[in-house]
Amino acid sequence: MEFSSRARLRHARLAGDRREQYPHSLQFYLEPPMESISLVEFESFAVDRLKLLKVIENLGVSHVRGTDVYKAKLEAELRKLKFPYRALAEDDYEARRKDHISHFILRLAYCQSEDLRRWFLQQEMDLFRYRFNELTESLMQKFLEHVNLSFEAIGEDVKNELANELSTSTPGFTLAKVKEQMFYKVGLADAVDLFRARKVFIKDGFAYVPFKEIDVIVLNNYRTKLSKALALTARSLPSIQSDERLQPLLNHLSHSYVGPDYSVQKNTGKISLEQIDALSVKSFPLCMRQLHRALRDSHHLRHGGRMQYGLFLKGIGLTLEQALEFWKKEFIRGKVDADKFDKGYAYSIRHSYGKEGKRTDYTPYSCMKIIMSNPPSQGDYHGCPFRHSDPELLKQKLQSYKISPSGITQVLELVKGMHYQLACQKFFELTHDIDDIGFSLNHPNQYFTESQKLLNGGRELKKEFNNSGNFQQKNNSQESINSSSTPTSSNAKADTELEGLEAYFTED
Ligand code: SF4
């Protein structure tokens, strides 16, 4: 009895501590987590948050934010990944802890460049907006107090006095509605956006903000804090980069891909070299179609292009023998003679098939990897055309592929908004004449597989991908690792090995 009451007390204390640590289901992430966590947990939290942010990116483009369908889909994802999905009354400590820790891990990974910071900020803002708007009025109030953003609600007497001005200066507010709604007196600096959009009444240096617009102010505040925090984190990167356990993981995260790795080939050898030209037109994503065209035209591709295209071809089923034949035939039509090819280039192709060096069986690059790393320079054809091409050139290319003017406008709009994979999805829809792609595009080989499925009624080239661990990369002599995708501790090794391969392949 004694024992059980003590245990209960301890349990109650623990629950109290936990509640104290995360009193709200959402936060501004002002304090970094101080506890120690295992690398396994580190990786799995980070990957889950990345999955969540990717879903948020997709939802933000395919649905109007805040609509019922947007909210339902986001809630389902939050539940699935075990993040806090609404202000739960019960103790959801584990979900809040995961939310807190995973945010800080991705902050580290995504502070490393302007592009990454912008992407991260956008998705985190959308997530925050959704969560904040899901709070009840009293929880909002509590949260605002907690983050020192409690604004003074004006009294009935002031509201009555200003009723006419509030009604005329606040769009959509009749006198009756002014009476119903709570208004807050907010310093002008906090309400700049509302002021600029002429959505609020201003008097004596204060904006009178209706309750329904308070989220704009909270979001602005959060955006400012998070952008500053990202800039500060970027400054402290050198010390993090010296940590040899963390650095490879963080690097991987920022290029991370969270789907199948396209390394397990049921259809290896089912493609003939003669089919490649036709397939490149029908089923290759733009990045690979561009590489294929450049190779056929100039009988050569520089290092980055050979890596990106070679691994893609391997992913769609080219055997090592076919790859050697394919590259050799093309290169010897240009300036490389057969001897030079056999001595230099052939080695690196065998290497990428795991037949040389450390015998790592390399996986094709994901979109994230292509978009985020190694941008092409003059004379290169690798990279993602949606990310790396000049919009005017991209437009011309799309025109040459007979995409309709309205289709081109849609693609270019997505590119402008930096939604490169979504632009590619749109390209898929336009070239396959379908309204909804029905999947979230993350990998050039996924594009190819889905295209083939669609064109052939799901029959031809249907592969059985290894979805279990998602990121397995075969190594002839060691455990499974993956280089192109989710960060696992062994990714670090794969990355180093990939660099090793690239070193072999530096010849232009
Ligand atoms: Fe290639 Fe991915 Fe870019 Fe599409 S989004 S062109 S598949 S890298």
Short mmCIF file of C-alpha atoms and ligand atoms in Angstrom, two decimals:
data_model
loop_
_atom_site.label_atom_id
_atom_site.label_comp_id
_atom_site.label_asym_id
_atom_site.label_seq_id
_atom_site.Cartn_x
_atom_site.Cartn_y
_atom_site.Cartn_z
CA MET A 1 0.00 0.00 0.00
CA GLU A 2 2.76 2.25 1.07
CA PHE A 3 4.63 1.35 -2.08
CA SER A 4 1.75 1.96 -4.42
CA SER A 5 0.84 5.35 -2.97
CA ARG A 6 4.48 6.43 -3.30
CA ALA A 7 4.53 5.22 -6.86
CA ARG A 8 1.36 7.14 -7.54
CA LEU A 9 2.89 10.25 -6.00
CA ARG A 10 5.99 9.84 -8.12
CA HIS A 11 3.85 9.32 -11.18
CA ALA A 12 1.79 12.41 -10.39
CA ARG A 13 4.97 14.42 -9.89
CA LEU A 14 6.34 13.16 -13.17
CA ALA A 15 3.13 14.04 -14.98
CA GLY A 16 3.28 17.48 -13.37
CA ASP A 17 6.89 18.01 -14.49
CA ARG A 18 5.98 16.95 -17.96
CA ARG A 19 3.06 19.30 -18.13
CA GLU A 20 5.30 22.06 -16.89
CA GLN A 21 7.82 21.38 -19.63
CA TYR A 22 5.23 21.52 -22.39
CA PRO A 23 2.24 23.42 -21.07
CA HIS A 24 0.81 23.94 -24.57
CA SER A 25 0.35 21.80 -27.62
CA LEU A 26 2.17 24.39 -29.70
CA GLN A 27 5.14 26.56 -28.97
CA PHE A 28 7.48 29.18 -30.35
CA TYR A 29 10.42 26.81 -29.83
CA LEU A 30 12.35 29.36 -27.85
CA GLU A 31 14.37 26.94 -25.74
CA PRO A 32 16.36 24.09 -27.27
CA PRO A 33 15.89 20.64 -25.76
CA MET A 34 18.44 19.92 -23.05
CA GLU A 35 18.01 16.19 -22.65
CA SER A 36 20.23 13.50 -24.14
CA ILE A 37 18.69 11.38 -26.83
CA SER A 38 19.94 8.40 -28.76
CA LEU A 39 21.03 8.73 -32.37
CA VAL A 40 18.23 6.37 -33.35
CA GLU A 41 15.63 8.65 -31.81
CA PHE A 42 17.37 11.68 -33.29
CA GLU A 43 17.07 10.21 -36.76
CA SER A 44 13.54 8.94 -36.48
CA PHE A 45 12.20 12.23 -35.04
CA ALA A 46 13.92 14.21 -37.76
CA VAL A 47 12.65 11.99 -40.56
CA ASP A 48 9.08 12.13 -39.24
CA ARG A 49 9.14 15.91 -39.09
CA LEU A 50 10.56 16.07 -42.57
CA LYS A 51 7.73 13.84 -43.78
CA LEU A 52 5.27 16.14 -42.07
CA LEU A 53 6.76 19.29 -43.60
CA LYS A 54 6.71 17.69 -47.03
CA VAL A 55 3.03 16.89 -46.64
CA ILE A 56 2.41 20.47 -45.54
CA GLU A 57 4.18 21.75 -48.64
CA ASN A 58 2.04 19.54 -50.88
CA LEU A 59 -1.19 20.42 -49.11
CA GLY A 60 -0.42 24.12 -49.32
CA VAL A 61 -0.28 23.91 -53.09
CA SER A 62 -3.09 21.48 -53.76
CA HIS A 63 -5.62 22.94 -51.30
CA VAL A 64 -6.58 26.30 -49.94
CA ARG A 65 -5.07 26.64 -46.48
CA GLY A 66 -7.62 26.55 -43.70
CA THR A 67 -10.31 24.74 -45.69
CA ASP A 68 -11.92 21.65 -44.20
CA VAL A 69 -10.17 19.28 -46.56
CA TYR A 70 -6.77 20.92 -45.87
CA LYS A 71 -7.33 20.68 -42.14
CA ALA A 72 -8.59 17.11 -42.26
CA LYS A 73 -5.59 15.94 -44.26
CA LEU A 74 -3.12 17.73 -42.05
CA GLU A 75 -4.71 16.39 -38.90
CA ALA A 76 -4.57 12.86 -40.31
CA GLU A 77 -0.86 13.26 -41.02
CA LEU A 78 -0.13 14.67 -37.58
CA ARG A 79 -1.95 11.76 -35.98
CA LYS A 80 -0.19 9.24 -38.16
CA LEU A 81 3.24 10.60 -37.33
CA LYS A 82 2.34 11.06 -33.66
CA PHE A 83 2.78 14.81 -33.43
CA PRO A 84 0.39 16.92 -31.35
CA TYR A 85 -2.60 17.39 -33.61
CA ARG A 86 -4.77 19.58 -31.48
CA ALA A 87 -4.81 21.02 -28.00
CA LEU A 88 -5.49 17.77 -26.24
CA ALA A 89 -6.81 17.87 -22.72
CA GLU A 90 -4.99 14.69 -21.82
CA ASP A 91 -1.25 14.45 -21.39
CA ASP A 92 0.34 14.16 -24.81
CA TYR A 93 3.81 14.66 -23.46
CA GLU A 94 5.50 12.25 -25.87
CA ALA A 95 3.99 13.98 -28.89
CA ARG A 96 4.97 17.42 -27.61
CA ARG A 97 8.47 16.24 -26.82
CA LYS A 98 8.83 14.81 -30.31
CA ASP A 99 7.53 18.05 -31.77
CA HIS A 100 10.03 20.09 -29.78
CA ILE A 101 13.10 17.96 -30.44
CA SER A 102 12.37 17.34 -34.11
CA HIS A 103 11.88 21.05 -34.77
CA PHE A 104 15.33 21.81 -33.39
CA ILE A 105 17.00 19.01 -35.35
CA LEU A 106 15.58 20.23 -38.63
CA ARG A 107 16.44 23.78 -37.67
CA LEU A 108 20.06 22.65 -37.54
CA ALA A 109 19.82 20.87 -40.86
CA TYR A 110 17.88 23.60 -42.64
CA CYS A 111 19.80 26.66 -41.52
CA GLN A 112 22.66 25.86 -43.86
CA SER A 113 21.61 27.88 -46.91
CA GLU A 114 19.14 30.59 -47.89
CA ASP A 115 17.05 28.14 -49.91
CA LEU A 116 16.82 25.66 -47.09
CA ARG A 117 16.00 28.32 -44.53
CA ARG A 118 13.22 29.73 -46.70
CA TRP A 119 11.69 26.33 -47.30
CA PHE A 120 11.81 25.35 -43.64
CA LEU A 121 10.38 28.66 -42.50
CA GLN A 122 7.47 28.43 -44.92
CA GLN A 123 6.44 24.94 -43.86
CA GLU A 124 6.88 25.64 -40.14
CA MET A 125 4.76 28.76 -40.49
CA ASP A 126 1.97 26.79 -42.17
CA LEU A 127 2.13 24.17 -39.45
CA PHE A 128 1.97 26.81 -36.76
CA ARG A 129 -0.91 28.62 -38.45
CA TYR A 130 -2.94 25.43 -38.59
CA ARG A 131 -2.27 24.58 -34.94
CA PHE A 132 -2.93 28.06 -33.66
CA ASN A 133 -6.24 28.31 -35.45
CA GLU A 134 -7.29 24.96 -34.04
CA LEU A 135 -7.02 26.25 -30.47
CA THR A 136 -10.11 27.25 -28.61
CA GLU A 137 -10.43 30.91 -27.73
CA SER A 138 -9.38 30.35 -24.13
CA LEU A 139 -6.38 28.21 -25.12
CA MET A 140 -5.32 30.91 -27.58
CA GLN A 141 -5.49 33.41 -24.79
CA LYS A 142 -3.41 31.17 -22.52
CA PHE A 143 -0.86 30.56 -25.23
CA LEU A 144 -0.52 34.28 -25.94
CA GLU A 145 0.10 34.96 -22.29
CA HIS A 146 2.64 32.17 -22.19
CA VAL A 147 4.65 33.70 -25.05
CA ASN A 148 4.26 37.23 -23.71
CA LEU A 149 1.99 38.32 -26.49
CA SER A 150 -1.07 39.05 -24.45
CA PHE A 151 -2.81 42.02 -25.97
CA GLU A 152 -5.19 44.24 -24.17
CA ALA A 153 -8.82 43.63 -25.11
CA ILE A 154 -10.69 46.91 -25.28
CA GLY A 155 -13.62 47.39 -22.93
CA GLU A 156 -17.23 47.70 -24.03
CA ASP A 157 -17.24 51.45 -23.37
CA VAL A 158 -14.27 52.09 -25.71
CA LYS A 159 -15.75 49.75 -28.29
CA ASN A 160 -19.05 51.60 -28.25
CA GLU A 161 -17.25 54.91 -28.54
CA LEU A 162 -15.24 53.71 -31.56
CA ALA A 163 -17.93 51.51 -33.09
CA ASN A 164 -18.36 53.57 -36.25
CA GLU A 165 -14.62 53.84 -36.94
CA LEU A 166 -14.09 50.15 -36.23
CA SER A 167 -16.87 49.23 -38.58
CA THR A 168 -15.68 51.41 -41.45
CA SER A 169 -11.98 50.54 -41.08
CA THR A 170 -12.33 46.80 -40.55
CA PRO A 171 -13.43 45.07 -43.76
CA GLY A 172 -16.45 42.82 -43.34
CA PHE A 173 -17.43 44.29 -39.97
CA THR A 174 -20.92 45.70 -39.71
CA LEU A 175 -21.86 47.60 -36.56
CA ALA A 176 -23.59 44.48 -35.27
CA LYS A 177 -20.47 42.40 -35.85
CA VAL A 178 -18.29 44.96 -34.11
CA LYS A 179 -20.51 44.54 -31.07
CA GLU A 180 -20.13 40.75 -31.13
CA GLN A 181 -16.36 40.52 -31.61
CA MET A 182 -13.55 41.18 -29.21
CA PHE A 183 -11.07 43.84 -30.34
CA TYR A 184 -7.47 44.16 -29.15
CA LYS A 185 -5.32 47.23 -28.85
CA VAL A 186 -2.00 46.32 -30.44
CA GLY A 187 1.17 48.38 -30.91
CA LEU A 188 1.58 49.44 -34.53
CA ALA A 189 4.88 47.63 -34.94
CA ASP A 190 3.11 44.29 -34.30
CA ALA A 191 0.32 45.01 -36.75
CA VAL A 192 2.25 46.32 -39.75
CA ASP A 193 0.80 43.76 -42.18
CA LEU A 194 -2.77 44.45 -41.17
CA PHE A 195 -2.15 48.17 -41.31
CA ARG A 196 -0.61 47.92 -44.78
CA ALA A 197 -3.52 45.83 -46.01
CA ARG A 198 -5.89 48.46 -44.56
CA LYS A 199 -7.59 45.88 -42.40
CA VAL A 200 -7.56 47.67 -39.06
CA PHE A 201 -8.47 50.93 -37.43
CA ILE A 202 -5.48 52.97 -36.21
CA LYS A 203 -5.52 55.53 -33.43
CA ASP A 204 -2.74 57.12 -31.40
CA GLY A 205 -0.10 54.62 -32.51
CA PHE A 206 -2.29 51.57 -31.82
CA ALA A 207 -4.09 49.20 -34.15
CA TYR A 208 -7.51 47.89 -33.11
CA VAL A 209 -7.41 44.30 -34.22
CA PRO A 210 -10.44 42.01 -34.24
CA PHE A 211 -9.96 38.62 -32.66
CA LYS A 212 -10.17 36.80 -36.00
CA GLU A 213 -7.08 38.67 -37.27
CA ILE A 214 -4.96 38.09 -34.20
CA ASP A 215 -3.32 35.07 -35.86
CA VAL A 216 -1.65 37.41 -38.37
CA ILE A 217 0.12 39.16 -35.52
CA VAL A 218 1.10 35.95 -33.77
CA LEU A 219 2.39 34.49 -37.03
CA ASN A 220 4.43 37.60 -37.78
CA ASN A 221 5.93 37.41 -34.37
CA TYR A 222 6.73 33.75 -34.80
CA ARG A 223 8.23 34.34 -38.26
CA THR A 224 10.54 37.04 -36.93
CA LYS A 225 11.67 34.86 -34.06
CA LEU A 226 12.22 31.82 -36.23
CA SER A 227 14.12 33.70 -38.97
CA LYS A 228 16.40 35.20 -36.36
CA ALA A 229 16.90 31.83 -34.73
CA LEU A 230 17.78 30.26 -38.09
CA ALA A 231 20.34 32.97 -38.80
CA LEU A 232 21.86 32.51 -35.35
CA THR A 233 21.94 28.74 -35.74
CA ALA A 234 23.68 29.16 -39.10
CA ARG A 235 26.38 31.18 -37.36
CA SER A 236 27.01 28.44 -34.87
CA LEU A 237 27.28 25.84 -37.63
CA PRO A 238 31.08 25.58 -37.61
CA SER A 239 31.03 24.14 -34.10
CA ILE A 240 28.29 21.68 -35.06
CA GLN A 241 30.11 20.74 -38.22
CA SER A 242 33.07 19.66 -36.18
CA ASP A 243 30.92 16.96 -34.57
CA GLU A 244 31.59 13.99 -36.77
CA ARG A 245 28.48 12.10 -35.62
CA LEU A 246 26.08 14.94 -36.33
CA GLN A 247 27.41 16.60 -39.44
CA PRO A 248 26.77 13.76 -41.92
CA LEU A 249 23.31 13.24 -40.45
CA LEU A 250 22.42 16.89 -40.78
CA ASN A 251 23.74 17.04 -44.31
CA HIS A 252 21.68 14.05 -45.23
CA LEU A 253 18.59 15.54 -43.68
CA SER A 254 18.75 18.63 -45.80
CA HIS A 255 18.97 16.46 -48.93
CA SER A 256 16.68 13.93 -47.51
CA TYR A 257 14.13 11.88 -49.25
CA VAL A 258 11.59 9.79 -47.46
CA GLY A 259 10.44 7.13 -49.88
CA PRO A 260 11.67 3.93 -51.47
CA ASP A 261 15.29 4.00 -52.56
CA TYR A 262 14.80 2.41 -56.00
CA SER A 263 17.77 0.16 -55.49
CA VAL A 264 16.02 -3.21 -55.55
CA GLN A 265 15.51 -4.11 -59.14
CA LYS A 266 12.96 -6.69 -60.10
CA ASN A 267 13.15 -5.43 -63.64
CA THR A 268 16.90 -5.31 -64.01
CA GLY A 269 17.69 -6.19 -67.57
CA LYS A 270 14.13 -5.78 -68.78
CA ILE A 271 14.95 -2.62 -70.66
CA SER A 272 16.84 -2.77 -73.90
CA LEU A 273 19.19 0.00 -74.95
CA GLU A 274 17.07 0.56 -78.03
CA GLN A 275 14.11 1.52 -75.84
CA ILE A 276 15.86 4.37 -74.07
CA ASP A 277 15.27 7.08 -76.68
CA ALA A 278 11.53 6.43 -76.73
CA LEU A 279 11.30 6.07 -72.96
CA SER A 280 13.13 9.34 -72.46
CA VAL A 281 10.36 11.15 -74.30
CA LYS A 282 7.45 9.29 -72.72
CA SER A 283 8.46 8.55 -69.17
CA PHE A 284 11.60 10.40 -68.11
CA PRO A 285 11.24 13.41 -65.85
CA LEU A 286 12.53 16.64 -67.29
CA CYS A 287 15.90 16.41 -65.53
CA MET A 288 16.68 13.03 -67.10
CA ARG A 289 15.19 13.90 -70.46
CA GLN A 290 17.50 16.90 -70.57
CA LEU A 291 20.53 14.79 -69.67
CA HIS A 292 19.64 12.17 -72.25
CA ARG A 293 19.25 14.77 -74.98
CA ALA A 294 22.54 16.42 -74.07
CA LEU A 295 24.31 13.07 -74.12
CA ARG A 296 22.90 12.17 -77.53
CA ASP A 297 23.75 15.61 -78.92
CA SER A 298 27.28 16.08 -77.61
CA HIS A 299 28.27 12.42 -76.98
CA HIS A 300 29.52 13.42 -73.59
CA LEU A 301 28.30 14.42 -70.16
CA ARG A 302 30.35 15.99 -67.46
CA HIS A 303 30.87 14.39 -64.10
CA GLY A 304 27.69 15.65 -62.36
CA GLY A 305 25.54 14.59 -65.31
CA ARG A 306 27.08 11.14 -65.53
CA MET A 307 26.49 10.54 -61.84
CA GLN A 308 22.88 11.74 -61.89
CA TYR A 309 21.89 10.08 -65.16
CA GLY A 310 23.95 6.91 -64.72
CA LEU A 311 22.37 6.08 -61.38
CA PHE A 312 18.90 6.88 -62.72
CA LEU A 313 19.42 4.46 -65.61
CA LYS A 314 20.65 1.86 -63.21
CA GLY A 315 17.48 2.48 -61.17
CA ILE A 316 15.18 1.89 -64.13
CA GLY A 317 16.83 -1.44 -64.78
CA LEU A 318 20.01 -1.14 -66.86
CA THR A 319 22.44 -3.93 -66.04
CA LEU A 320 26.13 -3.19 -65.59
CA GLU A 321 26.89 -4.66 -69.00
CA GLN A 322 24.22 -2.55 -70.64
CA ALA A 323 25.45 0.57 -68.86
CA LEU A 324 29.01 -0.03 -70.05
CA GLU A 325 27.79 -0.54 -73.60
CA PHE A 326 25.46 2.45 -73.50
CA TRP A 327 28.04 4.94 -72.25
CA LYS A 328 30.85 3.59 -74.38
CA LYS A 329 28.86 3.69 -77.61
CA GLU A 330 27.96 7.29 -76.99
CA PHE A 331 31.32 8.51 -75.73
CA ILE A 332 33.37 7.03 -78.55
CA ARG A 333 31.16 8.92 -81.00
CA GLY A 334 32.63 12.05 -79.40
CA LYS A 335 36.16 12.86 -78.34
CA VAL A 336 36.86 9.84 -76.11
CA ASP A 337 38.49 6.81 -77.71
CA ALA A 338 37.70 3.25 -76.66
CA ASP A 339 40.96 2.84 -74.78
CA LYS A 340 40.46 5.97 -72.71
CA PHE A 341 36.90 4.89 -71.97
CA ASP A 342 37.95 1.45 -70.76
CA LYS A 343 40.70 2.84 -68.57
CA GLY A 344 38.81 5.74 -67.00
CA TYR A 345 35.08 5.84 -67.37
CA ALA A 346 34.41 2.10 -67.30
CA TYR A 347 35.98 1.82 -63.86
CA SER A 348 33.64 4.41 -62.41
CA ILE A 349 30.58 2.75 -63.93
CA ARG A 350 31.59 -0.58 -62.40
CA HIS A 351 32.23 1.30 -59.17
CA SER A 352 28.68 2.70 -59.13
CA TYR A 353 27.34 -0.83 -59.57
CA GLY A 354 29.32 -1.95 -56.53
CA LYS A 355 31.90 -3.91 -58.49
CA GLU A 356 34.96 -1.87 -57.61
CA GLY A 357 36.45 -0.13 -54.59
CA LYS A 358 34.39 -0.48 -51.44
CA ARG A 359 31.73 -2.33 -53.38
CA THR A 360 28.90 -0.06 -52.44
CA ASP A 361 25.82 -0.50 -54.58
CA TYR A 362 24.82 3.14 -55.09
CA THR A 363 21.21 4.25 -55.21
CA PRO A 364 19.78 6.80 -57.66
CA TYR A 365 19.53 10.40 -56.50
CA SER A 366 16.30 11.71 -55.03
CA CYS A 367 14.76 15.03 -56.08
CA MET A 368 15.84 16.64 -52.82
CA LYS A 369 19.41 15.62 -53.41
CA ILE A 370 19.33 16.89 -56.99
CA ILE A 371 17.63 20.13 -56.06
CA MET A 372 19.66 20.93 -52.99
CA SER A 373 23.19 19.89 -53.83
CA ASN A 374 25.79 20.42 -56.49
CA PRO A 375 24.11 23.06 -58.67
CA PRO A 376 25.09 22.89 -62.35
CA SER A 377 27.50 25.40 -63.80
CA GLN A 378 28.17 26.43 -67.39
CA GLY A 379 28.34 23.34 -69.62
CA ASP A 380 26.59 21.08 -67.10
CA TYR A 381 23.25 19.44 -67.75
CA HIS A 382 22.60 17.88 -64.37
CA GLY A 383 20.37 19.35 -61.66
CA CYS A 384 16.65 19.95 -61.70
CA PRO A 385 15.42 22.13 -64.57
CA PHE A 386 12.61 23.46 -62.39
CA ARG A 387 15.14 24.64 -59.84
CA HIS A 388 18.21 25.40 -61.87
CA SER A 389 16.99 26.66 -65.25
CA ASP A 390 16.37 30.27 -66.00
CA PRO A 391 12.53 30.69 -66.13
CA GLU A 392 12.69 31.96 -69.72
CA LEU A 393 14.69 28.93 -70.84
CA LEU A 394 12.37 26.65 -68.93
CA LYS A 395 9.42 28.26 -70.68
CA GLN A 396 11.02 27.67 -74.07
CA LYS A 397 11.75 24.09 -73.18
CA LEU A 398 8.15 23.50 -72.11
CA GLN A 399 6.92 25.11 -75.32
CA SER A 400 9.15 22.81 -77.33
CA TYR A 401 7.53 19.88 -75.52
CA LYS A 402 4.14 21.18 -76.69
CA ILE A 403 2.85 22.06 -73.25
CA SER A 404 -0.17 24.35 -73.50
CA PRO A 405 0.26 28.04 -72.62
CA SER A 406 -2.01 27.68 -69.57
CA GLY A 407 -0.03 24.60 -68.47
CA ILE A 408 3.20 26.53 -68.81
CA THR A 409 1.78 29.35 -66.72
CA GLN A 410 0.83 26.90 -63.99
CA VAL A 411 4.26 25.30 -63.99
CA LEU A 412 6.03 28.65 -63.91
CA GLU A 413 3.83 29.84 -61.04
CA LEU A 414 4.87 26.83 -59.00
CA VAL A 415 8.51 27.43 -59.87
CA LYS A 416 8.15 31.04 -58.82
CA GLY A 417 6.83 29.87 -55.48
CA MET A 418 9.87 27.55 -55.26
CA HIS A 419 7.67 24.42 -55.36
CA TYR A 420 9.96 22.60 -57.77
CA GLN A 421 8.71 19.08 -57.18
CA LEU A 422 5.14 20.27 -57.48
CA ALA A 423 6.04 21.94 -60.77
CA CYS A 424 7.37 18.58 -61.87
CA GLN A 425 4.15 16.90 -60.76
CA LYS A 426 2.22 19.41 -62.84
CA PHE A 427 4.49 18.61 -65.79
CA PHE A 428 3.68 14.93 -65.27
CA GLU A 429 -0.06 15.66 -65.28
CA LEU A 430 0.21 17.78 -68.41
CA THR A 431 2.31 15.28 -70.35
CA HIS A 432 0.21 12.31 -69.27
CA ASP A 433 -3.07 14.10 -69.74
CA ILE A 434 -4.41 13.47 -66.26
CA ASP A 435 -5.97 15.85 -63.76
CA ASP A 436 -4.47 14.55 -60.58
CA ILE A 437 -1.13 12.82 -60.37
CA GLY A 438 -2.32 10.93 -57.29
CA PHE A 439 1.07 10.66 -55.60
CA SER A 440 3.62 12.95 -54.10
CA LEU A 441 6.68 13.14 -56.31
CA ASN A 442 10.01 12.79 -54.57
CA HIS A 443 12.24 10.84 -56.88
CA PRO A 444 13.03 10.80 -60.62
CA ASN A 445 12.76 7.00 -60.62
CA GLN A 446 9.35 7.28 -59.01
CA TYR A 447 8.33 9.55 -61.89
CA PHE A 448 9.49 6.93 -64.35
CA THR A 449 7.77 4.04 -62.59
CA GLU A 450 4.48 5.91 -62.19
CA SER A 451 4.59 7.00 -65.82
CA GLN A 452 5.16 3.45 -66.99
CA LYS A 453 2.37 2.16 -64.78
CA LEU A 454 0.02 4.72 -66.22
CA LEU A 455 1.02 4.21 -69.83
CA ASN A 456 0.95 0.46 -69.60
CA GLY A 457 -2.02 -0.03 -67.32
CA GLY A 458 0.24 -1.01 -64.41
CA ARG A 459 1.66 -4.01 -66.21
CA GLU A 460 5.10 -3.32 -67.50
CA LEU A 461 8.14 -2.60 -65.40
CA LYS A 462 6.24 -2.96 -62.19
CA LYS A 463 8.91 -3.07 -59.57
CA GLU A 464 8.82 -4.33 -56.06
CA PHE A 465 10.58 -1.69 -54.14
CA ASN A 466 11.98 -2.28 -50.77
CA ASN A 467 9.71 -0.19 -48.65
CA SER A 468 10.44 -1.77 -45.36
CA GLY A 469 13.44 0.22 -44.34
CA ASN A 470 13.02 2.64 -47.19
CA PHE A 471 16.56 3.72 -47.33
CA GLN A 472 18.55 0.63 -47.76
CA GLN A 473 21.59 0.70 -49.88
CA LYS A 474 23.22 -2.57 -50.61
CA ASN A 475 26.80 -3.06 -49.78
CA ASN A 476 28.29 -6.29 -50.95
CA SER A 477 30.18 -6.86 -47.79
CA GLN A 478 28.46 -4.86 -45.11
CA GLU A 479 25.11 -3.98 -43.61
CA SER A 480 22.42 -2.12 -45.54
CA ILE A 481 23.01 1.57 -45.91
CA ASN A 482 21.60 4.30 -48.08
CA SER A 483 23.20 7.36 -49.46
CA SER A 484 20.45 9.26 -51.10
CA SER A 485 17.86 9.47 -48.51
CA THR A 486 16.92 9.34 -44.91
CA PRO A 487 19.70 9.96 -42.51
CA THR A 488 20.74 6.85 -40.77
CA SER A 489 23.96 6.52 -38.95
CA SER A 490 25.25 4.43 -41.79
CA ASN A 491 24.33 7.13 -44.27
CA ALA A 492 27.35 8.98 -43.12
CA LYS A 493 29.47 6.11 -44.29
CA ALA A 494 27.63 5.89 -47.58
CA ASP A 495 28.14 9.58 -48.13
CA THR A 496 31.85 9.32 -47.59
CA GLU A 497 31.95 6.43 -49.97
CA LEU A 498 29.98 8.35 -52.56
CA GLU A 499 32.51 11.11 -52.30
CA GLY A 500 35.09 8.43 -52.94
CA LEU A 501 33.28 7.48 -56.11
CA GLU A 502 33.02 11.06 -57.21
CA ALA A 503 36.73 11.44 -56.76
CA TYR A 504 37.22 8.65 -59.31
CA PHE A 505 34.92 10.46 -61.61
CA THR A 506 36.40 13.92 -61.66
CA GLU A 507 37.48 13.68 -65.26
CA ASP A 508 35.29 15.90 -67.40
FE1 SF4 B 1 13.90 15.64 -61.75
FE2 SF4 B 1 12.80 15.72 -59.34
FE3 SF4 B 1 13.37 17.99 -60.64
FE4 SF4 B 1 11.40 16.43 -61.45
S1 SF4 B 1 11.55 17.53 -59.51
S2 SF4 B 1 12.92 17.36 -62.75
S3 SF4 B 1 12.20 14.41 -61.04
S4 SF4 B 1 14.82 16.46 -59.90
#
